């Protein structure tokens, strides 16, 4: 899955009726919900109705299919009164994922019913194979019978969260039950929320931090999307997509994280961003003494980055004007810096994470 321009690529989009149509939002959290409804289609219909006052960015149906209803840079109305760990009003900065699921079940005379069937005179019970028995994480929530999520839904939500984390700097994935305990109990114990967090946050947030240097490099590269990749072996980093092209720097160490920003027409090479370090002549750089994440910028049109400041040095990379970097060490005429540069690497040795 891939997010581009605040939309999930290739997913149907059905506009919700209620969302903030004027302000732009920068999402940094994901909130997981269940719909407490009978089907994904019914929820899509409900949110798109002219009378609807609630909404979510995504609805995940029983078969794992995903419908988007609000652009990801717009505030949807899914969280309501909410707070967690000192932050409140989660609608303002979170992406809401509604999973179609009837929610908690009521046990009557040994049979289990959805909340709407329980109200009817002639009730249809839930198949025993769909009943999940489990205590809720919030002590205040005493229900113990829940409707099972399908494997397709769990897989779809996991992949969707990973795609969202690649597109935005997501800090937390929470259940509605965690930001509104007592008032809300979704997604409930039938949903593997802790496993989802461990899976998604561990792979989506490698040691690499999306700092200013990377952001600038991504912007300069005109990449329309980027994916985090992990280098499987010690890998050559080249100027162009060819095994005979000049090396860009020393090989990239195995297990390093890089950003994939494109690929060549054969699909055999990835255009990547990689962090490198080396020595540069002092006269080409301008120090930045402000409080930013980098402390220098290349002011000349281009400059060479070397592995050493000694005469026997060899070229590590050529830097372009505007490249930002961190200064690691200073000598009289040369500075050792760390910068993010663009180059090419063989795709088969890189796994997307
Ligand atoms: Zn909810």
PDB file of C-alpha atoms in Angstrom, residues 90-345:
ATOM      1  CA  UNK A  90      -7.319  13.810  19.050  1.00  0.00           C
ATOM      2  CA  UNK A  91      -9.405  14.721  15.996  1.00  0.00           C
ATOM      3  CA  UNK A  92      -7.018  17.623  15.373  1.00  0.00           C
ATOM      4  CA  UNK A  93      -3.956  15.475  14.651  1.00  0.00           C
ATOM      5  CA  UNK A  94      -5.032  11.879  14.166  1.00  0.00           C
ATOM      6  CA  UNK A  95      -6.060   9.593  11.335  1.00  0.00           C
ATOM      7  CA  UNK A  96      -9.161   7.554  12.179  1.00  0.00           C
ATOM      8  CA  UNK A  97      -9.466   3.959  10.995  1.00  0.00           C
ATOM      9  CA  UNK A  98     -12.908   2.402  11.446  1.00  0.00           C
ATOM     10  CA  UNK A  99     -12.945  -1.381  11.238  1.00  0.00           C
ATOM     11  CA  UNK A 100     -16.322  -2.857  10.423  1.00  0.00           C
ATOM     12  CA  UNK A 101     -17.225  -4.980  13.443  1.00  0.00           C
ATOM     13  CA  UNK A 102     -20.420  -5.250  15.520  1.00  0.00           C
ATOM     14  CA  UNK A 103     -18.493  -4.722  18.769  1.00  0.00           C
ATOM     15  CA  UNK A 104     -19.438  -6.220  22.114  1.00  0.00           C
ATOM     16  CA  UNK A 105     -21.989  -9.021  22.284  1.00  0.00           C
ATOM     17  CA  UNK A 106     -24.679  -9.797  24.805  1.00  0.00           C
ATOM     18  CA  UNK A 107     -25.143 -13.291  26.161  1.00  0.00           C
ATOM     19  CA  UNK A 108     -28.800 -14.248  26.551  1.00  0.00           C
ATOM     20  CA  UNK A 109     -29.819 -17.822  27.430  1.00  0.00           C
ATOM     21  CA  UNK A 110     -26.475 -19.209  26.307  1.00  0.00           C
ATOM     22  CA  UNK A 111     -26.515 -17.425  22.966  1.00  0.00           C
ATOM     23  CA  UNK A 112     -24.653 -14.326  21.784  1.00  0.00           C
ATOM     24  CA  UNK A 113     -26.248 -11.314  20.100  1.00  0.00           C
ATOM     25  CA  UNK A 114     -25.100  -8.045  18.585  1.00  0.00           C
ATOM     26  CA  UNK A 115     -26.423  -4.926  20.313  1.00  0.00           C
ATOM     27  CA  UNK A 116     -29.096  -4.466  17.649  1.00  0.00           C
ATOM     28  CA  UNK A 117     -30.267  -8.073  17.600  1.00  0.00           C
ATOM     29  CA  UNK A 118     -30.476  -8.094  21.407  1.00  0.00           C
ATOM     30  CA  UNK A 119     -33.152  -5.372  21.166  1.00  0.00           C
ATOM     31  CA  UNK A 120     -35.375  -7.339  18.792  1.00  0.00           C
ATOM     32  CA  UNK A 121     -38.162  -9.635  19.801  1.00  0.00           C
ATOM     33  CA  UNK A 122     -37.083 -12.230  17.248  1.00  0.00           C
ATOM     34  CA  UNK A 123     -33.312 -12.308  17.663  1.00  0.00           C
ATOM     35  CA  UNK A 124     -30.725 -13.878  15.367  1.00  0.00           C
ATOM     36  CA  UNK A 125     -27.660 -15.069  17.315  1.00  0.00           C
ATOM     37  CA  UNK A 126     -24.058 -14.711  16.237  1.00  0.00           C
ATOM     38  CA  UNK A 127     -22.310 -17.927  15.101  1.00  0.00           C
ATOM     39  CA  UNK A 128     -20.239 -19.338  17.988  1.00  0.00           C
ATOM     40  CA  UNK A 129     -17.141 -19.279  15.770  1.00  0.00           C
ATOM     41  CA  UNK A 130     -17.385 -15.464  15.636  1.00  0.00           C
ATOM     42  CA  UNK A 131     -17.425 -14.975  19.411  1.00  0.00           C
ATOM     43  CA  UNK A 132     -14.268 -13.763  21.155  1.00  0.00           C
ATOM     44  CA  UNK A 133     -14.169 -14.033  24.947  1.00  0.00           C
ATOM     45  CA  UNK A 134     -11.795 -11.636  26.664  1.00  0.00           C
ATOM     46  CA  UNK A 135     -11.391  -9.024  29.348  1.00  0.00           C
ATOM     47  CA  UNK A 136     -11.076  -5.394  28.256  1.00  0.00           C
ATOM     48  CA  UNK A 137      -7.882  -3.421  28.976  1.00  0.00           C
ATOM     49  CA  UNK A 138      -9.949  -0.809  30.813  1.00  0.00           C
ATOM     50  CA  UNK A 139     -11.254  -2.096  34.159  1.00  0.00           C
ATOM     51  CA  UNK A 140     -14.233   0.241  33.765  1.00  0.00           C
ATOM     52  CA  UNK A 141     -15.358  -1.785  30.720  1.00  0.00           C
ATOM     53  CA  UNK A 142     -16.968  -4.981  32.014  1.00  0.00           C
ATOM     54  CA  UNK A 143     -18.197  -6.639  28.807  1.00  0.00           C
ATOM     55  CA  UNK A 144     -16.446  -9.936  28.026  1.00  0.00           C
ATOM     56  CA  UNK A 145     -17.974 -11.113  24.735  1.00  0.00           C
ATOM     57  CA  UNK A 146     -16.853  -9.533  21.466  1.00  0.00           C
ATOM     58  CA  UNK A 147     -17.253 -10.117  17.775  1.00  0.00           C
ATOM     59  CA  UNK A 148     -14.073 -11.506  16.166  1.00  0.00           C
ATOM     60  CA  UNK A 149     -12.211  -9.468  13.544  1.00  0.00           C
ATOM     61  CA  UNK A 150     -11.361 -11.288  10.316  1.00  0.00           C
ATOM     62  CA  UNK A 151      -7.740 -12.114   9.465  1.00  0.00           C
ATOM     63  CA  UNK A 152      -8.172 -10.027   6.299  1.00  0.00           C
ATOM     64  CA  UNK A 153      -9.111  -6.996   8.423  1.00  0.00           C
ATOM     65  CA  UNK A 154      -6.127  -7.365  10.752  1.00  0.00           C
ATOM     66  CA  UNK A 155      -3.771  -7.725   7.791  1.00  0.00           C
ATOM     67  CA  UNK A 156      -5.313  -4.742   5.988  1.00  0.00           C
ATOM     68  CA  UNK A 157      -5.150  -2.494   9.072  1.00  0.00           C
ATOM     69  CA  UNK A 158      -1.504  -3.482   9.662  1.00  0.00           C
ATOM     70  CA  UNK A 159      -0.499  -2.706   6.073  1.00  0.00           C
ATOM     71  CA  UNK A 160      -2.502   0.514   6.105  1.00  0.00           C
ATOM     72  CA  UNK A 161      -0.782   1.676   9.317  1.00  0.00           C
ATOM     73  CA  UNK A 162       2.619   0.873   7.811  1.00  0.00           C
ATOM     74  CA  UNK A 163       1.801   2.898   4.696  1.00  0.00           C
ATOM     75  CA  UNK A 164       0.601   5.824   6.838  1.00  0.00           C
ATOM     76  CA  UNK A 165       3.810   5.675   8.902  1.00  0.00           C
ATOM     77  CA  UNK A 166       5.895   5.853   5.730  1.00  0.00           C
ATOM     78  CA  UNK A 167       4.016   8.945   4.573  1.00  0.00           C
ATOM     79  CA  UNK A 168       3.737  10.858   7.860  1.00  0.00           C
ATOM     80  CA  UNK A 169       5.707  11.135  11.085  1.00  0.00           C
ATOM     81  CA  UNK A 170       3.368   9.052  13.233  1.00  0.00           C
ATOM     82  CA  UNK A 171       4.212   9.068  16.932  1.00  0.00           C
ATOM     83  CA  UNK A 172       1.478   6.823  18.308  1.00  0.00           C
ATOM     84  CA  UNK A 173      -1.147   4.269  17.370  1.00  0.00           C
ATOM     85  CA  UNK A 174      -3.940   4.150  19.937  1.00  0.00           C
ATOM     86  CA  UNK A 175      -7.333   2.579  20.388  1.00  0.00           C
ATOM     87  CA  UNK A 176     -10.374   4.807  20.825  1.00  0.00           C
ATOM     88  CA  UNK A 177     -10.706   3.022  24.187  1.00  0.00           C
ATOM     89  CA  UNK A 178      -7.350   4.481  25.255  1.00  0.00           C
ATOM     90  CA  UNK A 179      -8.095   8.124  24.456  1.00  0.00           C
ATOM     91  CA  UNK A 180     -11.672   7.965  25.793  1.00  0.00           C
ATOM     92  CA  UNK A 181     -11.682   5.209  28.464  1.00  0.00           C
ATOM     93  CA  UNK A 182     -15.079   4.457  29.943  1.00  0.00           C
ATOM     94  CA  UNK A 183     -16.885   6.429  27.254  1.00  0.00           C
ATOM     95  CA  UNK A 184     -15.533   4.177  24.497  1.00  0.00           C
ATOM     96  CA  UNK A 185     -14.456   0.521  24.385  1.00  0.00           C
ATOM     97  CA  UNK A 186     -13.378   0.099  20.761  1.00  0.00           C
ATOM     98  CA  UNK A 187     -11.534  -1.669  19.209  1.00  0.00           C
ATOM     99  CA  UNK A 188     -11.792  -3.931  22.297  1.00  0.00           C
ATOM    100  CA  UNK A 189      -9.838  -7.048  23.265  1.00  0.00           C
ATOM    101  CA  UNK A 190     -10.691  -8.973  20.077  1.00  0.00           C
ATOM    102  CA  UNK A 191      -8.390  -6.633  18.164  1.00  0.00           C
ATOM    103  CA  UNK A 192      -4.598  -7.288  18.570  1.00  0.00           C
ATOM    104  CA  UNK A 193      -3.749  -3.640  19.220  1.00  0.00           C
ATOM    105  CA  UNK A 194      -0.500  -4.242  21.129  1.00  0.00           C
ATOM    106  CA  UNK A 195       0.772  -6.626  18.442  1.00  0.00           C
ATOM    107  CA  UNK A 196      -0.127  -4.060  15.762  1.00  0.00           C
ATOM    108  CA  UNK A 197       1.816  -1.350  17.603  1.00  0.00           C
ATOM    109  CA  UNK A 198       4.851  -3.614  18.054  1.00  0.00           C
ATOM    110  CA  UNK A 199       4.771  -4.657  14.407  1.00  0.00           C
ATOM    111  CA  UNK A 200       4.131  -1.267  12.816  1.00  0.00           C
ATOM    112  CA  UNK A 201       6.125   1.037  15.072  1.00  0.00           C
ATOM    113  CA  UNK A 202       9.165  -1.272  15.115  1.00  0.00           C
ATOM    114  CA  UNK A 203       9.412  -1.491  11.346  1.00  0.00           C
ATOM    115  CA  UNK A 204       8.206   1.981  10.497  1.00  0.00           C
ATOM    116  CA  UNK A 205      10.491   3.828  12.872  1.00  0.00           C
ATOM    117  CA  UNK A 206      14.029   2.523  12.416  1.00  0.00           C
ATOM    118  CA  UNK A 207      16.996   4.215  14.090  1.00  0.00           C
ATOM    119  CA  UNK A 208      17.011   6.671  11.251  1.00  0.00           C
ATOM    120  CA  UNK A 209      15.227   9.807  12.341  1.00  0.00           C
ATOM    121  CA  UNK A 210      13.562  11.961   9.739  1.00  0.00           C
ATOM    122  CA  UNK A 211      15.618  14.997  10.614  1.00  0.00           C
ATOM    123  CA  UNK A 212      15.890  18.286   8.768  1.00  0.00           C
ATOM    124  CA  UNK A 213      18.692  17.043   6.554  1.00  0.00           C
ATOM    125  CA  UNK A 214      16.599  14.183   5.258  1.00  0.00           C
ATOM    126  CA  UNK A 215      13.542  16.376   4.830  1.00  0.00           C
ATOM    127  CA  UNK A 216      15.569  18.873   2.812  1.00  0.00           C
ATOM    128  CA  UNK A 217      17.149  16.109   0.708  1.00  0.00           C
ATOM    129  CA  UNK A 218      13.757  14.565   0.025  1.00  0.00           C
ATOM    130  CA  UNK A 219      12.381  17.950  -1.019  1.00  0.00           C
ATOM    131  CA  UNK A 220      15.363  18.685  -3.266  1.00  0.00           C
ATOM    132  CA  UNK A 221      15.130  15.297  -4.943  1.00  0.00           C
ATOM    133  CA  UNK A 222      11.552  16.095  -6.037  1.00  0.00           C
ATOM    134  CA  UNK A 223      10.541  12.624  -4.861  1.00  0.00           C
ATOM    135  CA  UNK A 224       6.791  12.159  -4.913  1.00  0.00           C
ATOM    136  CA  UNK A 225       6.946   9.363  -2.367  1.00  0.00           C
ATOM    137  CA  UNK A 226       9.537   7.647  -0.260  1.00  0.00           C
ATOM    138  CA  UNK A 227       9.837   4.302   1.364  1.00  0.00           C
ATOM    139  CA  UNK A 228      12.245   3.279   4.082  1.00  0.00           C
ATOM    140  CA  UNK A 229      14.522   0.454   2.992  1.00  0.00           C
ATOM    141  CA  UNK A 230      17.056  -1.706   4.726  1.00  0.00           C
ATOM    142  CA  UNK A 231      20.319  -2.743   3.083  1.00  0.00           C
ATOM    143  CA  UNK A 232      20.761  -6.530   3.280  1.00  0.00           C
ATOM    144  CA  UNK A 233      24.485  -6.711   2.424  1.00  0.00           C
ATOM    145  CA  UNK A 234      27.444  -4.303   2.229  1.00  0.00           C
ATOM    146  CA  UNK A 235      26.285  -2.416  -0.832  1.00  0.00           C
ATOM    147  CA  UNK A 236      27.857  -0.142  -3.459  1.00  0.00           C
ATOM    148  CA  UNK A 237      26.355   3.322  -3.734  1.00  0.00           C
ATOM    149  CA  UNK A 238      26.692   4.763  -7.246  1.00  0.00           C
ATOM    150  CA  UNK A 239      26.310   7.985  -9.236  1.00  0.00           C
ATOM    151  CA  UNK A 240      23.969   6.387 -11.779  1.00  0.00           C
ATOM    152  CA  UNK A 241      22.048   3.088 -12.180  1.00  0.00           C
ATOM    153  CA  UNK A 242      24.809   0.915 -13.647  1.00  0.00           C
ATOM    154  CA  UNK A 243      27.387  -1.519 -12.252  1.00  0.00           C
ATOM    155  CA  UNK A 244      30.064   0.440 -14.092  1.00  0.00           C
ATOM    156  CA  UNK A 245      29.011   3.859 -12.766  1.00  0.00           C
ATOM    157  CA  UNK A 246      31.371   5.674 -10.429  1.00  0.00           C
ATOM    158  CA  UNK A 247      30.918   5.054  -6.731  1.00  0.00           C
ATOM    159  CA  UNK A 248      29.197   7.777  -4.785  1.00  0.00           C
ATOM    160  CA  UNK A 249      30.842   7.002  -1.482  1.00  0.00           C
ATOM    161  CA  UNK A 250      32.218   4.105   0.496  1.00  0.00           C
ATOM    162  CA  UNK A 251      29.850   1.102   0.387  1.00  0.00           C
ATOM    163  CA  UNK A 252      26.770   1.261   2.604  1.00  0.00           C
ATOM    164  CA  UNK A 253      27.066  -1.031   5.621  1.00  0.00           C
ATOM    165  CA  UNK A 254      24.740  -4.035   5.866  1.00  0.00           C
ATOM    166  CA  UNK A 255      21.597  -3.371   7.934  1.00  0.00           C
ATOM    167  CA  UNK A 256      21.721   0.384   7.264  1.00  0.00           C
ATOM    168  CA  UNK A 257      18.421   2.150   6.738  1.00  0.00           C
ATOM    169  CA  UNK A 258      18.025   4.294   3.636  1.00  0.00           C
ATOM    170  CA  UNK A 259      15.191   6.104   1.880  1.00  0.00           C
ATOM    171  CA  UNK A 260      14.008   4.807  -1.471  1.00  0.00           C
ATOM    172  CA  UNK A 261      12.829   7.767  -3.552  1.00  0.00           C
ATOM    173  CA  UNK A 262      12.544   6.168  -6.970  1.00  0.00           C
ATOM    174  CA  UNK A 263      13.709   3.437  -9.313  1.00  0.00           C
ATOM    175  CA  UNK A 264      15.075   3.167 -12.834  1.00  0.00           C
ATOM    176  CA  UNK A 265      13.032   1.896 -15.815  1.00  0.00           C
ATOM    177  CA  UNK A 266      14.277  -1.693 -15.375  1.00  0.00           C
ATOM    178  CA  UNK A 267      13.277  -1.754 -11.710  1.00  0.00           C
ATOM    179  CA  UNK A 268      16.685  -3.208 -10.894  1.00  0.00           C
ATOM    180  CA  UNK A 269      18.048  -0.043  -9.326  1.00  0.00           C
ATOM    181  CA  UNK A 270      16.710   2.129  -6.547  1.00  0.00           C
ATOM    182  CA  UNK A 271      17.342   5.832  -6.323  1.00  0.00           C
ATOM    183  CA  UNK A 272      18.087   6.293  -2.643  1.00  0.00           C
ATOM    184  CA  UNK A 273      19.013   8.819  -0.012  1.00  0.00           C
ATOM    185  CA  UNK A 274      21.823   7.819   2.291  1.00  0.00           C
ATOM    186  CA  UNK A 275      23.654   9.546   5.100  1.00  0.00           C
ATOM    187  CA  UNK A 276      27.375   9.895   4.507  1.00  0.00           C
ATOM    188  CA  UNK A 277      30.261  11.577   6.277  1.00  0.00           C
ATOM    189  CA  UNK A 278      33.589  12.922   5.130  1.00  0.00           C
ATOM    190  CA  UNK A 279      35.934  15.882   5.051  1.00  0.00           C
ATOM    191  CA  UNK A 280      35.258  19.092   3.135  1.00  0.00           C
ATOM    192  CA  UNK A 281      37.245  22.250   2.582  1.00  0.00           C
ATOM    193  CA  UNK A 282      36.146  24.972   5.002  1.00  0.00           C
ATOM    194  CA  UNK A 283      35.869  27.662   2.330  1.00  0.00           C
ATOM    195  CA  UNK A 284      32.855  25.978   0.694  1.00  0.00           C
ATOM    196  CA  UNK A 285      30.649  25.905   3.709  1.00  0.00           C
ATOM    197  CA  UNK A 286      28.654  28.308   5.755  1.00  0.00           C
ATOM    198  CA  UNK A 287      28.024  27.548   9.385  1.00  0.00           C
ATOM    199  CA  UNK A 288      24.500  27.791  10.685  1.00  0.00           C
ATOM    200  CA  UNK A 289      24.433  29.050  14.236  1.00  0.00           C
ATOM    201  CA  UNK A 290      20.674  29.068  14.606  1.00  0.00           C
ATOM    202  CA  UNK A 291      18.846  26.399  16.566  1.00  0.00           C
ATOM    203  CA  UNK A 292      18.145  24.169  13.565  1.00  0.00           C
ATOM    204  CA  UNK A 293      18.822  20.429  13.218  1.00  0.00           C
ATOM    205  CA  UNK A 294      21.830  20.978  10.953  1.00  0.00           C
ATOM    206  CA  UNK A 295      24.817  23.239  11.449  1.00  0.00           C
ATOM    207  CA  UNK A 296      26.090  24.039   8.001  1.00  0.00           C
ATOM    208  CA  UNK A 297      25.276  24.412   4.333  1.00  0.00           C
ATOM    209  CA  UNK A 298      27.295  24.156   1.130  1.00  0.00           C
ATOM    210  CA  UNK A 299      27.490  27.621  -0.411  1.00  0.00           C
ATOM    211  CA  UNK A 300      29.504  26.921  -3.574  1.00  0.00           C
ATOM    212  CA  UNK A 301      27.955  25.231  -6.640  1.00  0.00           C
ATOM    213  CA  UNK A 302      29.616  21.966  -5.752  1.00  0.00           C
ATOM    214  CA  UNK A 303      32.377  20.582  -3.577  1.00  0.00           C
ATOM    215  CA  UNK A 304      34.234  17.366  -2.954  1.00  0.00           C
ATOM    216  CA  UNK A 305      33.820  15.306   0.153  1.00  0.00           C
ATOM    217  CA  UNK A 306      36.886  13.256   1.107  1.00  0.00           C
ATOM    218  CA  UNK A 307      37.485  10.297   3.392  1.00  0.00           C
ATOM    219  CA  UNK A 308      40.376  12.027   5.119  1.00  0.00           C
ATOM    220  CA  UNK A 309      41.843  15.501   5.537  1.00  0.00           C
ATOM    221  CA  UNK A 310      45.344  14.253   4.668  1.00  0.00           C
ATOM    222  CA  UNK A 311      46.953  14.583   1.228  1.00  0.00           C
ATOM    223  CA  UNK A 312      46.407  10.882   0.486  1.00  0.00           C
ATOM    224  CA  UNK A 313      42.648  11.380   0.748  1.00  0.00           C
ATOM    225  CA  UNK A 314      40.188   9.840  -1.669  1.00  0.00           C
ATOM    226  CA  UNK A 315      36.877  11.153  -2.906  1.00  0.00           C
ATOM    227  CA  UNK A 316      33.782  10.088  -1.002  1.00  0.00           C
ATOM    228  CA  UNK A 317      31.170  12.106  -2.840  1.00  0.00           C
ATOM    229  CA  UNK A 318      30.488  15.338  -4.647  1.00  0.00           C
ATOM    230  CA  UNK A 319      28.042  17.634  -2.921  1.00  0.00           C
ATOM    231  CA  UNK A 320      25.699  20.093  -4.575  1.00  0.00           C
ATOM    232  CA  UNK A 321      24.942  23.661  -3.529  1.00  0.00           C
ATOM    233  CA  UNK A 322      22.417  23.887  -0.747  1.00  0.00           C
ATOM    234  CA  UNK A 323      23.289  20.521   0.803  1.00  0.00           C
ATOM    235  CA  UNK A 324      22.805  20.796   4.549  1.00  0.00           C
ATOM    236  CA  UNK A 325      24.869  18.891   7.051  1.00  0.00           C
ATOM    237  CA  UNK A 326      26.006  18.423  10.600  1.00  0.00           C
ATOM    238  CA  UNK A 327      29.595  19.276  11.516  1.00  0.00           C
ATOM    239  CA  UNK A 328      31.212  16.390  13.362  1.00  0.00           C
ATOM    240  CA  UNK A 329      34.775  17.631  13.694  1.00  0.00           C
ATOM    241  CA  UNK A 330      36.829  20.682  12.777  1.00  0.00           C
ATOM    242  CA  UNK A 331      40.439  20.972  11.643  1.00  0.00           C
ATOM    243  CA  UNK A 332      42.171  24.138  10.562  1.00  0.00           C
ATOM    244  CA  UNK A 333      41.100  24.101   6.915  1.00  0.00           C
ATOM    245  CA  UNK A 334      38.747  21.165   6.757  1.00  0.00           C
ATOM    246  CA  UNK A 335      35.572  20.091   8.478  1.00  0.00           C
ATOM    247  CA  UNK A 336      34.302  16.563   8.877  1.00  0.00           C
ATOM    248  CA  UNK A 337      30.600  16.616   8.132  1.00  0.00           C
ATOM    249  CA  UNK A 338      27.619  14.307   7.875  1.00  0.00           C
ATOM    250  CA  UNK A 339      25.221  14.905   4.965  1.00  0.00           C
ATOM    251  CA  UNK A 340      22.407  13.153   3.142  1.00  0.00           C
ATOM    252  CA  UNK A 341      23.164  12.418  -0.491  1.00  0.00           C
ATOM    253  CA  UNK A 342      21.283  10.897  -3.382  1.00  0.00           C
ATOM    254  CA  UNK A 343      22.594   7.970  -5.419  1.00  0.00           C
ATOM    255  CA  UNK A 344      21.765   4.558  -6.865  1.00  0.00           C
ATOM    256  CA  UNK A 345      21.955   1.075  -5.421  1.00  0.00           C
TER     257      UNK A 345
END
